[in-house]
XYZ file of C-alpha atoms in Angstrom:
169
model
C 106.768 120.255 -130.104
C 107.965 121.495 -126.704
C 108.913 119.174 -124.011
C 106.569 119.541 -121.359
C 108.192 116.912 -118.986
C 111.541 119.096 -118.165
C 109.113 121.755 -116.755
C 107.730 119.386 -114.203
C 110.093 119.901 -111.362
C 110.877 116.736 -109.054
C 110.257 117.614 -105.007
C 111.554 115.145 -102.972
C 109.472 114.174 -99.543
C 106.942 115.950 -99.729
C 104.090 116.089 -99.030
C 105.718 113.317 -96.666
C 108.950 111.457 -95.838
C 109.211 109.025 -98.699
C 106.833 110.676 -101.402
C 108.596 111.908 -104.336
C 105.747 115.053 -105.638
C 105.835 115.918 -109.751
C 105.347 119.747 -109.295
C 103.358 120.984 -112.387
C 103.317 124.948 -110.690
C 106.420 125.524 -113.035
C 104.794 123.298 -116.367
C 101.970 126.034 -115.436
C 103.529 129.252 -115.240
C 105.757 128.775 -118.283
C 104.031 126.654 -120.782
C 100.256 126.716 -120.019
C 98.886 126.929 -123.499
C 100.695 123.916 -124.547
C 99.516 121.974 -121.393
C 96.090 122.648 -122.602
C 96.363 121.834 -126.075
C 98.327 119.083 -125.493
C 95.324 117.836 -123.299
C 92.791 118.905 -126.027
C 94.585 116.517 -128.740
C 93.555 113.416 -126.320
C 90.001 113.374 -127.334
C 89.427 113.673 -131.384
C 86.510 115.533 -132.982
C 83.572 113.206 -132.356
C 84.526 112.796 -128.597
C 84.684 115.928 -127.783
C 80.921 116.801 -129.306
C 79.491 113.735 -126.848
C 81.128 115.591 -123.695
C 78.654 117.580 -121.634
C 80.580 119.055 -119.350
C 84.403 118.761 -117.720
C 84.691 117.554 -114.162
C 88.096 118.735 -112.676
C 89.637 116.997 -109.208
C 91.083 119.366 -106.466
C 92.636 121.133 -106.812
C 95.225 120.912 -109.939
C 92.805 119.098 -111.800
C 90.506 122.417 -111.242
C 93.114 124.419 -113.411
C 93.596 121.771 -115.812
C 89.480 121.339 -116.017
C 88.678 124.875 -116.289
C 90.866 125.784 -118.913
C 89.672 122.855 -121.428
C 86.059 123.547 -120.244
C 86.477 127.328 -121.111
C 88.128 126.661 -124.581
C 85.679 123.996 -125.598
C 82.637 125.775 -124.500
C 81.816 123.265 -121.841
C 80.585 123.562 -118.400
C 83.091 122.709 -115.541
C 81.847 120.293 -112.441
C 84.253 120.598 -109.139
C 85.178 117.264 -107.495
C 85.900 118.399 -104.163
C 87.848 117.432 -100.961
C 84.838 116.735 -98.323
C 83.599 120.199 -96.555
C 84.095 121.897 -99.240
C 80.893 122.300 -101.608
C 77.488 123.575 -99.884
C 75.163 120.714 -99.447
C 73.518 118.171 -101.296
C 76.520 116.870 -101.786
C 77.114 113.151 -102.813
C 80.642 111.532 -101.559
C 82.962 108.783 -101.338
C 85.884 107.613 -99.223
C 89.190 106.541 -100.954
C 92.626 105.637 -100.372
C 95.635 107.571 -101.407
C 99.365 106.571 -101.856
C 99.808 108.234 -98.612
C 96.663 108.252 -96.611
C 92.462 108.020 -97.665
C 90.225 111.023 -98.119
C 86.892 111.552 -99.124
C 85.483 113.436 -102.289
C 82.774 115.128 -102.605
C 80.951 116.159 -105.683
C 76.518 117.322 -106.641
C 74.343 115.666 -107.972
C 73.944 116.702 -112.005
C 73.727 114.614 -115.298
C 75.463 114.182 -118.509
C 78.655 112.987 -120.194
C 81.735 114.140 -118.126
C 85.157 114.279 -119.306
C 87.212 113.810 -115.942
C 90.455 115.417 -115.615
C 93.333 115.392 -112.703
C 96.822 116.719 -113.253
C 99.122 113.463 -111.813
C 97.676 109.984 -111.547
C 99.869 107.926 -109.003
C 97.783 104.703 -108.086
C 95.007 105.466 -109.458
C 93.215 105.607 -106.339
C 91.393 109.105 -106.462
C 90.637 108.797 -109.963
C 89.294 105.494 -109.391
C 87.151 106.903 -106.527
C 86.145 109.894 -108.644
C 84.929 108.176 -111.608
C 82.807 105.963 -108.872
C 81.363 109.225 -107.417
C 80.018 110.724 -111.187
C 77.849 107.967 -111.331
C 77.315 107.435 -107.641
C 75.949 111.457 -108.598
C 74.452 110.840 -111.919
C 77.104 111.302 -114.428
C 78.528 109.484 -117.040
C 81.794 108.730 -117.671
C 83.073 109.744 -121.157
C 86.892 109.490 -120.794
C 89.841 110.047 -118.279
C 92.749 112.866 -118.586
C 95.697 113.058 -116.631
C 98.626 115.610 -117.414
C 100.760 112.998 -116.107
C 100.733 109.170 -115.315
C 103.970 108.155 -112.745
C 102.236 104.636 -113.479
C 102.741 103.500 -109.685
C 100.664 100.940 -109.646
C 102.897 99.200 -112.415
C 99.953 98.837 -115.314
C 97.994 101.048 -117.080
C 95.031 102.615 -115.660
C 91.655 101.459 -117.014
C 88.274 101.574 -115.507
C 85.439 100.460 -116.716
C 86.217 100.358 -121.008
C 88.063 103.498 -120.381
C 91.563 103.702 -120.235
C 93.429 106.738 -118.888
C 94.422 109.243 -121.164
C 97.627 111.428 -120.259
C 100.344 113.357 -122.226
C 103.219 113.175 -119.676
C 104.546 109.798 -118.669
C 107.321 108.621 -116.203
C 107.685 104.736 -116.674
């Protein structure tokens, strides 16, 4: 099995003073197919049948989303930053490690499989699972390529606890 971790690439400050950023670009260009099926082998036979569709969080988790969507034969639903899908939207306002945003998502229905690339606090997946069924989803589980684990536990909500393949505690 290849080690995925020594492809992530460690950027200090940025995107501000103090932020240490996990850049996946490299993880990417190098070893995508074994990103994605590593991220496939989180869900086993019988949960991937009950998933309707893939939800992917700008913009990483887009890549990420897309690619599992495509190879499972799944649609893909965009969790946007706010301005960014045409209208009727559905959003919600959220705090970051470094700031608060809002996401935006429409309105749809079905079993979603949401997917991000890093989970730090938890806070915009948190927010994101709120907005599916603030929109009319349901949540069937929670990827994350990697979990820095920031907020010192692991990340549950609801009954579902955060699935990832890269960790750094």
């Amino acid at each position: 099995m290849i080690d995925l971790k020594r492809h992530v690439v460690d950027v200090p400050n940025f995107p501000r003073a103090g932020i240490l950023f996990r850049d996946i670009t490299p993880l990417l260009r190098t070893q995508f197919q074994p990103t994605i099926d590593a991220l496939e082998t989180l869900l086993d036979a019988q949960e991937w049948q009950r998933v309707d569709a893939i939800a992917g969080i700008e913009s990483r988790g887009f890549i990420l989303a897309a690619a599992l969507a495509a190879r499972r034969g799944k649609g893909f639903v965009p969790i946007r930053k706010q301005g960014k899908l045409p209208p009727p939207v559905v959003d919600m306002e959220y705090t970051l490690e470094y700031g608060t945003g809002i996401l935006e998502m429409q309105r749809g229905g079905g079993r979603l499989l949401l997917v991000d690339d890093v989970l730090a606090t938890g806070g915009t997946m948190r927010a994101a699972a709120d907005l599916c069924g603030h929109a009319g989803y349901e949540i069937g589980a929670l990827l994350a390529l990697i979990d820095l684990r920031l907020a010192g536990t692991a990340f549950v909500w609801r009954e579902h606890a955060l699935r990832y393949v890269i960790d750094y505690i």
